[in-house]
Coordinates of C-alpha atoms in Angstrom, one line a residue:
M1 CA 38.8 -22.6 8.6
F2 CA 39.9 -19.5 6.8
F3 CA 37.9 -17.9 4.0
E4 CA 38.4 -14.9 1.7
F5 CA 36.5 -11.8 2.6
G6 CA 36.4 -9.2 -0.1
I7 CA 34.5 -6.1 -1.3
K8 CA 31.8 -8.3 -2.8
D9 CA 31.1 -9.8 0.6
I10 CA 30.8 -6.4 2.2
I11 CA 28.3 -5.3 -0.5
D12 CA 26.4 -8.6 0.1
I13 CA 26.2 -7.9 3.8
L14 CA 25.1 -4.3 3.3
L15 CA 22.4 -5.3 0.8
V16 CA 21.0 -7.9 3.2
A17 CA 21.1 -5.4 6.1
L18 CA 19.3 -2.8 3.9
M19 CA 16.7 -5.3 2.9
L20 CA 16.1 -6.3 6.5
Y21 CA 15.8 -2.6 7.5
Y22 CA 13.1 -1.9 4.9
I23 CA 11.2 -5.1 5.9
Y24 CA 11.4 -3.9 9.5
R25 CA 10.1 -0.5 8.6
L26 CA 7.3 -2.0 6.6
M27 CA 6.3 -4.4 9.4
K28 CA 6.5 -1.6 12.0
E29 CA 4.1 0.6 9.9
S30 CA 1.6 -2.2 9.5
R31 CA 1.8 -3.1 13.2
S32 CA 3.3 -6.6 12.4
L33 CA 6.7 -6.0 14.1
N34 CA 6.3 -9.0 16.5
V35 CA 5.6 -11.3 13.4
F36 CA 8.8 -9.9 11.8
I37 CA 10.8 -10.7 14.9
G38 CA 9.4 -14.2 15.1
I39 CA 10.2 -14.8 11.4
L40 CA 13.7 -13.5 11.9
M41 CA 14.3 -15.7 14.9
F42 CA 13.0 -18.7 13.0
V43 CA 15.4 -18.0 10.0
I44 CA 18.4 -17.6 12.4
L45 CA 17.5 -20.9 14.1
W46 CA 17.1 -22.6 10.6
L47 CA 20.5 -21.3 9.5
L48 CA 22.0 -22.5 12.8
V49 CA 20.5 -26.0 12.5
S50 CA 21.1 -26.6 8.8
Q51 CA 24.3 -24.7 8.0
I52 CA 26.3 -24.6 11.2
L53 CA 25.3 -27.6 13.3
E54 CA 24.4 -29.6 10.2
M55 CA 21.6 -31.5 11.8
R56 CA 20.2 -33.4 8.8
L57 CA 16.8 -34.5 10.1
L58 CA 15.8 -31.3 11.9
G59 CA 17.4 -29.3 9.1
S60 CA 15.3 -31.1 6.4
I61 CA 12.1 -30.6 8.4
M62 CA 12.8 -26.9 8.7
D63 CA 13.7 -26.6 5.0
K64 CA 10.2 -27.9 4.2
L65 CA 8.7 -25.5 6.6
V66 CA 10.6 -22.6 5.1
S67 CA 9.6 -23.5 1.5
V68 CA 5.9 -23.7 2.5
G69 CA 6.1 -20.8 4.8
V70 CA 7.3 -18.4 2.1
I71 CA 4.0 -19.0 0.2
G72 CA 2.0 -18.5 3.5
L73 CA 3.8 -15.2 4.2
I74 CA 3.0 -13.9 0.7
I75 CA -0.7 -14.7 1.2
L76 CA -0.7 -13.3 4.8
F77 CA 1.1 -10.0 3.9
Q78 CA -0.1 -9.5 0.4
E79 CA -1.3 -6.0 1.1
D80 CA 2.0 -5.0 2.7
I81 CA 4.0 -6.5 -0.1
R82 CA 1.9 -4.7 -2.7
K83 CA 2.4 -1.4 -0.9
F84 CA 6.2 -2.1 -0.6
L85 CA 6.5 -2.8 -4.3
Y86 CA 4.3 0.2 -5.2
N87 CA 6.6 2.5 -3.1
I88 CA 9.6 1.2 -5.1
G89 CA 7.8 1.8 -8.4
A90 CA 6.6 5.2 -7.2
H91 CA 10.1 6.4 -6.3
Q92 CA 10.9 9.7 -8.0
R93 CA 13.9 8.2 -10.0
M94 CA 11.8 5.3 -11.2
R95 CA 9.1 7.7 -12.4
L96 CA 11.7 9.8 -14.2
L97 CA 12.9 6.6 -15.9
L98 CA 9.3 5.7 -17.0
K99 CA 8.8 9.2 -18.3
F100 CA 11.9 8.8 -20.5
F101 CA 10.4 5.8 -22.2
Q102 CA 6.9 7.2 -22.3
Q103 CA 5.8 8.0 -25.9
E104 CA 3.1 10.5 -25.2
K105 CA 2.7 13.1 -22.5
D106 CA 0.1 12.3 -19.8
E107 CA -2.8 14.6 -20.2
N108 CA -3.4 14.8 -16.5
H109 CA -0.1 16.6 -16.0
G110 CA -0.6 20.4 -15.9
A111 CA -4.4 20.0 -15.4
S112 CA -6.3 23.0 -16.6
R113 CA -8.3 25.3 -14.5
E114 CA -11.4 24.3 -16.5
M115 CA -11.0 20.8 -15.0
I116 CA -10.3 21.8 -11.4
V117 CA -12.9 24.5 -10.9
P118 CA -16.0 22.3 -11.6
I119 CA -14.7 19.7 -9.1
V120 CA -14.1 22.4 -6.4
L121 CA -17.5 24.0 -6.9
A122 CA -19.3 20.6 -6.9
C123 CA -17.5 19.6 -3.7
M124 CA -18.4 22.9 -2.0
N125 CA -22.1 22.6 -2.9
M126 CA -22.2 18.9 -1.8
S127 CA -20.4 19.9 1.4
K128 CA -23.0 22.5 2.2
R129 CA -25.8 20.0 1.7
K130 CA -23.9 17.2 3.4
V131 CA -24.0 15.0 0.3
G132 CA -21.4 12.2 0.5
A133 CA -18.9 12.0 -2.4
L134 CA -15.8 10.1 -3.4
I135 CA -13.8 11.3 -6.4
V136 CA -10.6 9.7 -7.7
I137 CA -8.4 11.6 -10.1
E138 CA -6.0 9.3 -12.0
R139 CA -2.4 10.4 -12.5
T140 CA 0.3 8.0 -13.7
T141 CA -1.0 4.8 -12.2
P142 CA -3.7 3.3 -14.5
L143 CA -7.0 2.7 -12.8
D144 CA -8.7 0.6 -15.5
D145 CA -9.3 -2.3 -13.0
V146 CA -11.1 0.1 -10.6
S147 CA -13.2 1.8 -13.3
D148 CA -14.3 -1.6 -14.6
T149 CA -16.1 -2.2 -11.3
G150 CA -18.5 0.7 -12.0
D151 CA -20.5 2.1 -14.8
K152 CA -18.7 3.7 -17.8
I153 CA -19.7 7.4 -18.4
D154 CA -16.9 9.0 -20.5
A155 CA -18.2 12.6 -20.1
N156 CA -16.7 16.1 -19.8
I157 CA -16.1 17.3 -16.3
N158 CA -19.2 19.2 -15.3
Q159 CA -20.2 20.6 -11.9
R160 CA -23.9 19.7 -12.4
L161 CA -23.1 16.2 -13.6
I162 CA -20.8 15.5 -10.6
E163 CA -23.5 16.7 -8.1
N164 CA -26.2 14.6 -9.9
I165 CA -24.1 11.5 -9.7
F166 CA -23.7 11.8 -6.0
F167 CA -27.3 12.9 -5.3
K168 CA -28.6 10.8 -2.5
N169 CA -31.3 9.1 -4.7
S170 CA -28.9 8.4 -7.5
P171 CA -28.0 4.7 -8.1
L172 CA -24.3 5.6 -8.4
H173 CA -24.0 7.8 -5.3
D174 CA -22.5 5.1 -3.0
G175 CA -19.5 4.3 -5.3
A176 CA -16.5 6.3 -6.4
M177 CA -16.2 8.5 -9.5
I178 CA -13.0 8.0 -11.6
I179 CA -11.6 11.0 -13.5
S180 CA -9.1 10.1 -16.1
R181 CA -7.5 12.3 -18.9
Q182 CA -9.6 15.2 -17.8
R183 CA -12.9 13.3 -18.4
I184 CA -15.3 11.6 -16.0
K185 CA -14.5 8.0 -16.9
A186 CA -16.8 6.0 -14.6
A187 CA -18.9 6.2 -11.5
G188 CA -20.2 3.8 -8.9
C189 CA -16.8 2.2 -8.7
I190 CA -15.5 0.0 -5.8
L191 CA -12.2 1.0 -4.2
P192 CA -9.8 -1.1 -2.1
V193 CA -10.4 -0.3 1.6
S194 CA -7.5 0.4 3.9
H195 CA -7.4 -1.6 7.2
S196 CA -4.9 0.7 8.8
L197 CA -5.5 1.3 12.5
D198 CA -4.1 4.8 12.3
I199 CA -7.2 6.2 10.6
P200 CA -9.3 8.2 13.1
K201 CA -12.4 6.3 14.2
E202 CA -14.7 9.3 13.4
L203 CA -13.8 8.9 9.7
G204 CA -16.1 6.5 7.8
L205 CA -15.9 4.0 5.0
R206 CA -15.5 6.6 2.3
H207 CA -12.3 7.8 4.0
R208 CA -11.0 4.2 4.4
A209 CA -11.6 3.6 0.7
A210 CA -9.9 6.9 -0.2
M211 CA -6.9 5.9 2.0
G212 CA -6.8 2.4 0.4
M213 CA -6.8 4.0 -3.1
S214 CA -4.1 6.5 -2.2
Q215 CA -1.9 3.7 -0.8
T216 CA -2.1 1.5 -3.9
S217 CA -1.8 4.3 -6.5
D218 CA -0.6 7.8 -7.0
A219 CA -4.2 9.0 -7.5
V220 CA -5.6 12.1 -5.8
V221 CA -8.7 11.1 -3.9
I222 CA -11.3 13.7 -2.7
V223 CA -13.9 12.8 0.0
V224 CA -17.0 14.8 1.0
S225 CA -18.3 13.5 4.3
E226 CA -22.0 12.8 4.5
E227 CA -22.0 13.2 8.3
T228 CA -20.1 16.5 8.7
G229 CA -19.8 17.9 5.2
G230 CA -16.0 18.1 5.6
I231 CA -13.8 17.9 2.6
T232 CA -10.7 15.7 2.7
I233 CA -8.0 14.8 0.3
A234 CA -6.0 11.6 0.4
I235 CA -2.6 11.5 -1.4
K236 CA 0.1 8.8 -1.0
G237 CA -1.4 7.4 2.2
Q238 CA -1.8 10.8 3.9
F239 CA -5.0 12.8 4.7
Q240 CA -5.5 16.5 4.5
L241 CA -8.7 17.2 6.5
R242 CA -11.2 20.1 6.6
L243 CA -10.2 21.8 3.4
S244 CA -11.7 25.1 2.3
A245 CA -12.5 25.9 -1.3
E246 CA -9.2 27.9 -1.7
K247 CA -7.1 25.1 -0.1
L248 CA -8.8 22.4 -2.2
E249 CA -8.1 24.3 -5.4
S250 CA -4.6 25.0 -4.4
V251 CA -3.8 21.3 -3.5
L252 CA -5.4 20.1 -6.8
T253 CA -3.5 22.6 -8.9
E254 CA -0.2 21.7 -7.2
E255 CA -0.6 17.9 -7.2
L256 CA -2.0 17.6 -10.8
K257 CA 1.0 19.5 -12.2
K258 CA 3.3 16.6 -11.1

């Protein structure tokens, strides 16, 4: 049986191929490649049974499995799906489009030296004393849901205040500090923890929380290790380890301009 094959069909095939490629990459990064292959084989079998061979009974059973299975896959891969959708929204062109419609300029862009220097000095002092710290600097992605898990502070960025919050006997030292619009917004906040197997085993829970936050937002996350005193920055799912004061200031200055 002959059928027409036009430019629209070519575009359709290319879009499906592109979608499958991105799903393949996503599954490969999350070490779920075998699951993706299994799902792909099931879909091919379903199309073969229901569309080509037209087996009504087996096709209807597989139709039900597919409809229920989609919900199961969303639940099973909710973190990967959220990361995939975030990557789409965080694409440079999408951000430019959002800036076009944005009424007021984000105050985090072009962050001043008066904001960065107290953070750097506090991190260096805590590093010397091996005081653990987790500082999240908000950029374009709102972090209201994260700040609501902690205690509201709404204070100017101050070196002594940062060090006092993360002092070992402080009730807020175990959580994360959220900095938004060049002010300390909240402390003692709970961050989403990354379950990635690529994180080195010597890095602790603070680093996993920092990675999880950087994967689900465009925030800049600073970690001071309680065990080694090392300073780490997590940005867009990537770590920069063992930073000096100069490097930390340079990275913050560069990233907070964007």
